Amino acid sequence: MTAQSATAHRVRTGGPRDDGPKIVEHLMGWALVVVVAMLVTRLGLL
C-alpha cells in the first residue's frame, strides 16, 4: 500500500463536516465566549 492510497481512503470519525453551516458554528463560538466571560466576572476571577 502506498502513502497516496492510504490517505485517499480515510474514514470519517464523526468530526465537523466541511459543508456544514459556518454561521451557526461562528455564533455558537461567540456564545461560548460570552458565557465564559459572564461566569468569570460573576465568580470574581478577574
CSV table of C-alpha atoms in Angstrom, one decimal:
chain,number,residue,atom,x,y,z
A,1,MET,CA,0.0,0.0,0.0
A,2,THR,CA,1.4,3.4,-1.0
A,3,ALA,CA,1.1,6.6,1.0
A,4,GLN,CA,-1.2,8.0,-1.6
A,5,SER,CA,-3.7,5.1,-1.4
A,6,ALA,CA,-3.6,5.1,2.4
A,7,THR,CA,-4.5,8.8,2.6
A,8,ALA,CA,-7.2,8.6,-0.2
A,9,HIS,CA,-9.4,6.2,1.8
A,10,ARG,CA,-9.6,7.9,5.2
A,11,VAL,CA,-12.6,7.1,7.3
A,12,ARG,CA,-14.7,9.9,8.8
A,13,THR,CA,-14.7,9.8,12.6
A,14,GLY,CA,-17.7,12.0,13.3
A,15,GLY,CA,-16.0,15.3,13.3
A,16,PRO,CA,-17.4,18.5,11.9
A,17,ARG,CA,-18.4,18.3,8.3
A,18,ASP,CA,-16.7,20.6,5.7
A,19,ASP,CA,-20.0,21.5,4.1
A,20,GLY,CA,-21.9,22.5,7.3
A,21,PRO,CA,-23.3,25.9,8.1
A,22,LYS,CA,-20.4,28.1,9.1
A,23,ILE,CA,-22.5,30.9,10.6
A,24,VAL,CA,-24.0,28.6,13.2
A,25,GLU,CA,-20.6,27.4,14.3
A,26,HIS,CA,-19.4,31.0,14.4
A,27,LEU,CA,-22.4,32.2,16.5
A,28,MET,CA,-22.1,29.2,18.9
A,29,GLY,CA,-18.4,30.0,19.4
A,30,TRP,CA,-19.2,33.6,20.3
A,31,ALA,CA,-22.0,32.5,22.6
A,32,LEU,CA,-19.5,30.3,24.5
A,33,VAL,CA,-17.1,33.2,24.8
A,34,VAL,CA,-19.9,35.4,26.3
A,35,VAL,CA,-20.9,32.7,28.7
A,36,VAL,CA,-17.4,32.1,29.9
A,37,ALA,CA,-16.8,35.8,30.3
A,38,MET,CA,-20.0,36.1,32.4
A,39,LEU,CA,-19.0,33.2,34.6
A,40,VAL,CA,-15.5,34.7,35.2
A,41,THR,CA,-16.9,38.1,36.1
A,42,ARG,CA,-19.7,36.7,38.4
A,43,LEU,CA,-17.2,34.5,40.3
A,44,GLY,CA,-14.8,37.4,40.7
A,45,LEU,CA,-11.9,35.7,39.0
A,46,LEU,CA,-11.0,38.8,37.0
